[in-house]
XYZ file of C-alpha atoms in Angstrom:
457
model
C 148.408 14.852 168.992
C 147.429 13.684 165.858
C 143.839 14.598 163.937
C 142.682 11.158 165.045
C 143.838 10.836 168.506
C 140.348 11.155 169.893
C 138.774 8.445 167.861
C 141.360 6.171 168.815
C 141.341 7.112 172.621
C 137.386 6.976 172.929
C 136.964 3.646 170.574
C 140.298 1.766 172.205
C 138.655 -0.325 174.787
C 136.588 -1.831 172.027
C 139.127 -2.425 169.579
C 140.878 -4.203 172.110
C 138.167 -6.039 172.389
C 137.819 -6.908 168.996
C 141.508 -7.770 168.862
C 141.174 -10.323 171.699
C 138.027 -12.286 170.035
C 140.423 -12.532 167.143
C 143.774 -13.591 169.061
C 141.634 -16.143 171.158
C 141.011 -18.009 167.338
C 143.989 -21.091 167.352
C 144.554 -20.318 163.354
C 147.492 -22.513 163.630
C 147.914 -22.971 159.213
C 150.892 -25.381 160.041
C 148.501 -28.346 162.156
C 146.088 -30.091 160.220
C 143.973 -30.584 163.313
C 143.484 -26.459 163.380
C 141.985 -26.290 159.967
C 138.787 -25.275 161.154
C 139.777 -22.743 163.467
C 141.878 -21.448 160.794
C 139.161 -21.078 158.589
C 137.466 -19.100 161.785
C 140.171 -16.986 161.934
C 139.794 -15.779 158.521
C 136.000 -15.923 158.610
C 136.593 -13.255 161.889
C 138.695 -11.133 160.433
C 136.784 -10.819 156.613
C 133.205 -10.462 158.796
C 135.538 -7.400 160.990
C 136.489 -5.760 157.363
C 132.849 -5.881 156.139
C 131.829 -4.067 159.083
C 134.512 -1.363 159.356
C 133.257 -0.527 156.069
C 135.352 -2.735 153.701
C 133.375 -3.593 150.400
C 133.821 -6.494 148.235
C 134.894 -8.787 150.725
C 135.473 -12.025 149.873
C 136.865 -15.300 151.058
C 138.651 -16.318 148.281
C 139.770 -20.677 148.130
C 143.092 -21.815 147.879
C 144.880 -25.050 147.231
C 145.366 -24.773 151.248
C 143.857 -22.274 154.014
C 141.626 -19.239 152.095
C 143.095 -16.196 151.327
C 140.544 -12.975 152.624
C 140.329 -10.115 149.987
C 138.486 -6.596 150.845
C 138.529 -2.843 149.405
C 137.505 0.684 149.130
C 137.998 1.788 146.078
C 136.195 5.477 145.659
C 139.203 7.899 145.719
C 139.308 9.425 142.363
C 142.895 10.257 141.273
C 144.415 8.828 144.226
C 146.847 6.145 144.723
C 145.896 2.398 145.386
C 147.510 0.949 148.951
C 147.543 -2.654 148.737
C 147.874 -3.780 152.518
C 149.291 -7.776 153.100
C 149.068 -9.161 156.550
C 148.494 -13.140 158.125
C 145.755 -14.530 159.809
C 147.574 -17.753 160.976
C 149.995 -18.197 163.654
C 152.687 -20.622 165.169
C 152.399 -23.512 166.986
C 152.224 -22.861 170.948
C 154.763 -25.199 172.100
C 156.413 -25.623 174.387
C 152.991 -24.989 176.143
C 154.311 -25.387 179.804
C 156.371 -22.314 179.274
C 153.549 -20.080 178.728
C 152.354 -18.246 181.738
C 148.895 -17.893 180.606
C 146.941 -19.372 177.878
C 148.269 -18.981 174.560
C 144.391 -18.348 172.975
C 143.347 -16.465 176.133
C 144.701 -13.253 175.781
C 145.524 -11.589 178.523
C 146.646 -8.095 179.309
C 149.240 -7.018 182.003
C 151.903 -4.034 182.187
C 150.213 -2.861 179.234
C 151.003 -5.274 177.066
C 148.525 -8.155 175.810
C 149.653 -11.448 175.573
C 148.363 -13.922 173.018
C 149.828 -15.976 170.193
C 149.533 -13.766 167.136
C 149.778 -10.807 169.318
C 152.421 -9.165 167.429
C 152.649 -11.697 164.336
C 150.619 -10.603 162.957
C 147.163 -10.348 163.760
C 147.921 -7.485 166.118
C 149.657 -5.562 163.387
C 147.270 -6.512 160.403
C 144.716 -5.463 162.607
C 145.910 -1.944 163.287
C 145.505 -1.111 159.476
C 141.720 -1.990 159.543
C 141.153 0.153 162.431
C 143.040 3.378 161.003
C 140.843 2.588 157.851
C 137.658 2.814 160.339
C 138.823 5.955 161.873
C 139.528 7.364 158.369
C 135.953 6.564 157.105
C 134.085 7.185 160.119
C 135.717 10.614 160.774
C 135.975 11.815 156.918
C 132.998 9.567 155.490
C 135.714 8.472 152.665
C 139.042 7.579 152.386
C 142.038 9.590 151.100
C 143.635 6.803 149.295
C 142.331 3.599 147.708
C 142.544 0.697 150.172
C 142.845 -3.179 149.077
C 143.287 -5.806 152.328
C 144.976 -9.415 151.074
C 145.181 -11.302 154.518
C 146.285 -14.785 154.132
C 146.531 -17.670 156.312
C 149.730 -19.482 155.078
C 152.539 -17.343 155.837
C 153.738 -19.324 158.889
C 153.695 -22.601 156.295
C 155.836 -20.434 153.601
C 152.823 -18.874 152.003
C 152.678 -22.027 149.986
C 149.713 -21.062 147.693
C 150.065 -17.410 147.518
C 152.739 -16.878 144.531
C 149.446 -18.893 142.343
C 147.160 -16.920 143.689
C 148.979 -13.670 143.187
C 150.098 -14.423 139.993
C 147.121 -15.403 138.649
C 145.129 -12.168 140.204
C 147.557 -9.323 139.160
C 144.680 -7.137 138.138
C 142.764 -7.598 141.946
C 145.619 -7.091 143.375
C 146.720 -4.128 140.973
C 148.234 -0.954 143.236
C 150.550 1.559 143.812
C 152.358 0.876 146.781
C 151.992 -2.417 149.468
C 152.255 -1.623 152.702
C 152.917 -5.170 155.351
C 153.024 -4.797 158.969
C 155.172 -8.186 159.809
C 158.219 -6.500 160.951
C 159.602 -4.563 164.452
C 161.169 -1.480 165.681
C 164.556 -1.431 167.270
C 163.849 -0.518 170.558
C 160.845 0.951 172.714
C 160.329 4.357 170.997
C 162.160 4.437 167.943
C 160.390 3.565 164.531
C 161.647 1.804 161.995
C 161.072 0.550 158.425
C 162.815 -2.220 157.045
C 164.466 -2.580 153.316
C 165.171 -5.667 153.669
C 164.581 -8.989 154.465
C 166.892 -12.517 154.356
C 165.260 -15.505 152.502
C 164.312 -19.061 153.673
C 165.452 -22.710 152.661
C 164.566 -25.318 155.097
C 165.346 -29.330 154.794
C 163.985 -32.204 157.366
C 166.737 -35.169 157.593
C 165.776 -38.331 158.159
C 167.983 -41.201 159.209
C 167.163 -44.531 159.215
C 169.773 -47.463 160.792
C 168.611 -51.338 161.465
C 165.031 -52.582 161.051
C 164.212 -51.620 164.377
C 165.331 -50.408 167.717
C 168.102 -52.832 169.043
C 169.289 -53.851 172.366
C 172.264 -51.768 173.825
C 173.487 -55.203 175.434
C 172.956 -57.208 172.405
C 174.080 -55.055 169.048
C 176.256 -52.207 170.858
C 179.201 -51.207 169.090
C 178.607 -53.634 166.424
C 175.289 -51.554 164.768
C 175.436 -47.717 163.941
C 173.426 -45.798 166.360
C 171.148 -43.464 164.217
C 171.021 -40.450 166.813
C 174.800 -40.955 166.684
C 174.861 -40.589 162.936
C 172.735 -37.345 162.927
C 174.816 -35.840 165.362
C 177.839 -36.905 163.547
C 176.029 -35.308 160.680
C 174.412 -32.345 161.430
C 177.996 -31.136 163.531
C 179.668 -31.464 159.707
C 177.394 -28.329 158.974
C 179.265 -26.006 160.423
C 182.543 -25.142 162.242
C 183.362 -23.859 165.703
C 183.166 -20.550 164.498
C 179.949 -20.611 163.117
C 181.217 -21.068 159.656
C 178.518 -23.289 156.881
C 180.801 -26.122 155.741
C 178.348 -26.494 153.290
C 180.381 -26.367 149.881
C 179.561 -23.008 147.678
C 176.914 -21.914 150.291
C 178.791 -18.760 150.490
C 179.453 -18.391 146.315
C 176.711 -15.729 145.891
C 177.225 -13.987 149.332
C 177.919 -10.232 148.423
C 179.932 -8.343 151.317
C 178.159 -5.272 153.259
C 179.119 -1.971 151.748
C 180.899 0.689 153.303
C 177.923 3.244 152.946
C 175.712 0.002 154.671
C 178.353 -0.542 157.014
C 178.429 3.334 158.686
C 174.744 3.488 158.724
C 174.935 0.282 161.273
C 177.230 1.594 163.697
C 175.233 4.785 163.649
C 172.617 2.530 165.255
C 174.679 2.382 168.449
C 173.485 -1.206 168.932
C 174.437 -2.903 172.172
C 176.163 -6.138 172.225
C 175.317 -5.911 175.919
C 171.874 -4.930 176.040
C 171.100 -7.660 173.399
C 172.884 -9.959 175.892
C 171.063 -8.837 178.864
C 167.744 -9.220 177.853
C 168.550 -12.786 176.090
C 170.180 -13.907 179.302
C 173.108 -15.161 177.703
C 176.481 -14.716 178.929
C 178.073 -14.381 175.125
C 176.755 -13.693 171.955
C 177.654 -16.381 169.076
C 178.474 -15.854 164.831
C 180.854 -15.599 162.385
C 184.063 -13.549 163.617
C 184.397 -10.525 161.603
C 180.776 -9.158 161.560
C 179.148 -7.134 164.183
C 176.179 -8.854 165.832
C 173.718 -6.323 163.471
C 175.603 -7.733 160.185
C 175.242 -11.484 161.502
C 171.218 -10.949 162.059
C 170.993 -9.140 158.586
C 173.218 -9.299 155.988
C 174.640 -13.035 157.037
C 173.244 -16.034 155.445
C 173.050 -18.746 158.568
C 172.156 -22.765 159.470
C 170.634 -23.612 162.081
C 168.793 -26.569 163.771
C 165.356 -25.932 164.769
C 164.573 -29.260 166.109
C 165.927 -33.058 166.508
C 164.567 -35.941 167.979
C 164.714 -39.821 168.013
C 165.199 -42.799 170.519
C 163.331 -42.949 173.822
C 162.441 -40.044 175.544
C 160.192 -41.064 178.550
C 160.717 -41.029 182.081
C 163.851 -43.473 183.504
C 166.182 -45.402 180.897
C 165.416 -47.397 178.472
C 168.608 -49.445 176.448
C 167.982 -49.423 173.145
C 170.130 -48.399 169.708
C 167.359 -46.346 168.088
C 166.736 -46.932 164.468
C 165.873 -43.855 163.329
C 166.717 -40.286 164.147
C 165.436 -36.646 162.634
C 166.443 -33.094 162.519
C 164.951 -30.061 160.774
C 167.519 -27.066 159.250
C 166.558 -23.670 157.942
C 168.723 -21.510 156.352
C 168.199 -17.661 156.159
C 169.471 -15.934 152.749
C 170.937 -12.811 151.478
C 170.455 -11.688 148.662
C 171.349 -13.636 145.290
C 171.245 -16.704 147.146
C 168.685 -18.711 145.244
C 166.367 -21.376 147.990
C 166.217 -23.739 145.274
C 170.235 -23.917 145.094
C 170.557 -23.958 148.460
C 168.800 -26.822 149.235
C 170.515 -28.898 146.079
C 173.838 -27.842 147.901
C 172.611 -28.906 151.458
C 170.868 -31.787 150.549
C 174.544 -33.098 148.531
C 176.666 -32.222 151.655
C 174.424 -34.582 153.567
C 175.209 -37.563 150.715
C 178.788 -36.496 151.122
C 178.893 -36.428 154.945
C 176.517 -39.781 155.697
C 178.047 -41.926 158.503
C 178.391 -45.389 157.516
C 175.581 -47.533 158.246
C 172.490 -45.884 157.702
C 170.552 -44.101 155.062
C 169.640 -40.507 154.857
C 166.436 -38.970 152.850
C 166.419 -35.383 152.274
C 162.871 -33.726 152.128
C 162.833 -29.773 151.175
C 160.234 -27.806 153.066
C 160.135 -24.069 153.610
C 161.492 -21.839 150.860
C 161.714 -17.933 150.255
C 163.204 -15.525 147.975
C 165.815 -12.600 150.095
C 164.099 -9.074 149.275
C 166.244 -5.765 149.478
C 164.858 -2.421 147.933
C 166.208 1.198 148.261
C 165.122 3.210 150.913
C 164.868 6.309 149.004
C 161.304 5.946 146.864
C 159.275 8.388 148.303
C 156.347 5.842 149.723
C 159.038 5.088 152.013
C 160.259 8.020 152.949
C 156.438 9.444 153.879
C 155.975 6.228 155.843
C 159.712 7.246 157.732
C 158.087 10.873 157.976
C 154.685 9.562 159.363
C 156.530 7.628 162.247
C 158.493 10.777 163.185
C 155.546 12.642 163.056
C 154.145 10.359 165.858
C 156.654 9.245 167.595
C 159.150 12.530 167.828
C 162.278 10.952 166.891
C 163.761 10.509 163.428
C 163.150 6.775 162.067
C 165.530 4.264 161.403
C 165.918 2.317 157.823
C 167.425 -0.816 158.565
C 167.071 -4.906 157.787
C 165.264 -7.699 159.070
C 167.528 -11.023 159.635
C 163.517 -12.558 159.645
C 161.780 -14.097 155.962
C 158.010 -12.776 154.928
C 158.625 -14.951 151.647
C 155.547 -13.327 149.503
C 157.645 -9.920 150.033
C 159.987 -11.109 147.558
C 156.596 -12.637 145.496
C 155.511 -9.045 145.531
C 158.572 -7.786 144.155
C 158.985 -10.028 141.061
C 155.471 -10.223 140.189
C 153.598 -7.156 141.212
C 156.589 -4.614 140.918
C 155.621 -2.395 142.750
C 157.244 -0.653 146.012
C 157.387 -2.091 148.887
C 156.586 -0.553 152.641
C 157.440 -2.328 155.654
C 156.307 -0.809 158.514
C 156.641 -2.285 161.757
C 155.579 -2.174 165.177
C 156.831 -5.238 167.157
C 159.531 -5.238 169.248
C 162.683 -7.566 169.320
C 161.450 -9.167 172.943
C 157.846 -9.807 171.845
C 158.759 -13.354 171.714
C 156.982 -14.276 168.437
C 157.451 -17.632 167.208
C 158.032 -18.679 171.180
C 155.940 -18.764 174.292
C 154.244 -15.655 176.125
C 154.126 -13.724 173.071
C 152.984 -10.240 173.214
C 152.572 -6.735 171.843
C 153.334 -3.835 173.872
C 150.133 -1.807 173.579
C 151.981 1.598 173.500
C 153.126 0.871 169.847
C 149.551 -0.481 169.260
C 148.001 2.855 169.976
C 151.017 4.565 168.293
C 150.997 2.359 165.381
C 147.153 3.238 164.695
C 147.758 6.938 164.650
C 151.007 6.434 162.537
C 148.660 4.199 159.782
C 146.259 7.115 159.752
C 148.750 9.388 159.138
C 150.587 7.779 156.442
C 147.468 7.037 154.595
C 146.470 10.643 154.600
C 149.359 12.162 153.378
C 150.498 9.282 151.019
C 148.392 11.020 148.048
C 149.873 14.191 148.082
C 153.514 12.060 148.015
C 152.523 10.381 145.082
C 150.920 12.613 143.121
């Protein structure tokens, strides 16, 4: 039992409530047709600060989708918490796969199932109701509390770096605490140090004028789905090794201290396996599946397409063909390099005829921090405190790119506490967060915050 546990249990139907008018918002930041609703979505969440108690909230513009600033800022000689969460959210499809409606939350097995759920509008929102239980219980606050809620992050947090740097003194704090991450497994916590970084191309190939006739032009006119699959198998080998020359120059190897700490984990090749439903797991040989997912840079293909794709057959030699890459990053790896190095690897690797163009999209910085600072060790303590089990510091294989943002221009340390877990199925269809780590995460928040001044002092 925690000091708060009664608020929580006697105010939980409501903030679940709450959390499905928010979740049933389509804040999609990457579709230009969901501009409006993204602008709801941030609209819904600044109007659900102001009345938790939040002062000085504020919708502030952006060269894209507005960024939602709030605070509390009557603490006197106590730290400042600057807390970062998203408002927006992936795309839905494929939609068929979904077993209910992706903006009609739903909850069964006591779990509630929405996009956002558990990126991140589920965890963001945890933080603003552990501040309402604070100031409702207390009247005040034991620690200074700023919110910065954006709604780019699943676009790359294009226009956040501008708005940060230009805004240092707003955003001025002590520690930032982001709730974007996951736990291991169902009852044990974790914080991660680390995260990989992000570099992400789109290829374009383009063959004849048009599309041809199979019967007329085959095997005398380059077939552009050909030559992208020609291509985009150059990338890497049947091992899972980037062919991409120097991708791997900056790449430093686990160390030994890193390496212990990950088989202490006790991770399960097999239990990862089973709940994929895969019959083997795939990477580079060498690394154990944990060191693949975090400390491995990788390329993959998120998406292809070209040519006809409707029902029957049609014979044609399609002119054009596409593919989008991302890369994740470890640390020194630079986005801006990588994508010079993939992007000249596709000039060197070009089937004959057709042209390729090379556009750059998603980028982010790799972030890694010691685990040691003591704002991270009181977060570790306020999970254990909850949850009964020692917590876990480990990495994310996943990219928050402002983390890194954070880093370099604010400088201050870094808290990533998370509550998801590895089958929530963010980024794909029936998404969901398991609503046991929702009411654990709120009393774990509360907790935290009321300790962190005394750790920082």
């Amino acid at each position: 039992m925690t000091t708060y546990d009664q608020y929580f249990k006697e105010n939980r139907e409501r903030h679940l409530a709450e959390l499905t008018e928010w979740l049933s918002i389509p804040s999609v930041s990457s579709l230009s047709e969901h501009k409006q609703d993204t602008l709801k979505g941030a609209e819904w969440i600044a109007d659900n600060l102001k009345k938790t108690g939040l002062e000085n909230v504020q919708l502030i513009p952006t060269a894209g989708h507005p960024v939602v600033y709030a605070d509390w800022l009557h603490a006197e000689n106590a730290p400042t918490v600057l807390v970062y969460g998203h408002y927006d959210v992936q795309p839905v499809d494929p939609l068929h796969l979904w077993e209910t409606e992706p903006f009609q939350p739903s909850i069964r097995d006591n779990k509630i199932y929405a996009r956002g759920a558990t990126d991140d509008k589920g965890q963001s929102f945890m933080h603003v109701k552990a501040v309402e239980a604070l100031l409702k219980e207390n009247g005040s606050l034991p620690v200074n509390i700023k919110f910065l809620i954006e709604g780019e992050e699943e676009i790359g947090s294009v226009n956040l770096p501008d708005f940060v740097e230009k805004n240092q003194e707003l955003l001025s704090s002590d520690v930032i605490v982001i709730s974007d991450t996951g736990m291991q497994e169902k009852g044990q916590p974790a914080i991660c140090y680390g995260l990989r970084g992000l570099a992400g191309i789109q290829i374009d190939v383009k063959g004849a004028k048009g599309d041809l006739h199979s019967g007329l032009y085959g095997g005398a006119v380059q077939n552009a789905l050909h030559a992208l699959v020609k291509l985009l198998d150059s990338f890497r080998d049947e091992n899972g090794v980037i062919q991409v020359d120097r991708f791997y120059d900056k790449v430093e190897p686990l160390t030994d201290e890193e390496k212990k700490e990950y088989e202490a984990l006790n991770f399960s090749d097999q239990a990862l396996m089973k709940e994929l439903e895969v019959n083997e797991l795939f990477g580079e040989e060498g690394y154990s599946t944990l060191e693949r997912m975090w400390t491995r840079p990788t390329l993959e293909i998120n998406g292809m397409w070209g040519g006809f794709e409707g029902e029957g057959i049609k014979t044609v030699l399609p002119n054009e063909a596409h593919a989008k890459i991302t890369c994740r990053l470890v640390p020194h790896q630079d986005p801006d390099e990588i994508v010079e190095l993939l992007t000249k690897h596709v000039e060197a690797h070009t089937p004959a005829g057709v042209t390729v163009k090379v556009t750059p999209f998603d980028k982010g910085v790799p972030y890694v921090t010691p685990y040691d600072h003591p704002a991270i060790q009181a977060a570790g303590q306020s999970y254990e405190r909850v949850y009964g089990v020692p917590t876990q510091y480990v990495r994310g294989g996943g990219s928050i790119p402002i983390v890194a943002t954070f880093d370099q221009i604010l400088q201050k340390p870094i808290v990533l506490m998370g509550f998801g877990l590895p089958g929530e199925n963010f980024h794909a269809p029936n998404e969901h967060f398991h609503l046991e780590n929702f009411d654990q995460g709120l009393r774990v928040i509360a907790d935290y915050y009321s300790t962190l001044g005394d750790v920082l002092k």
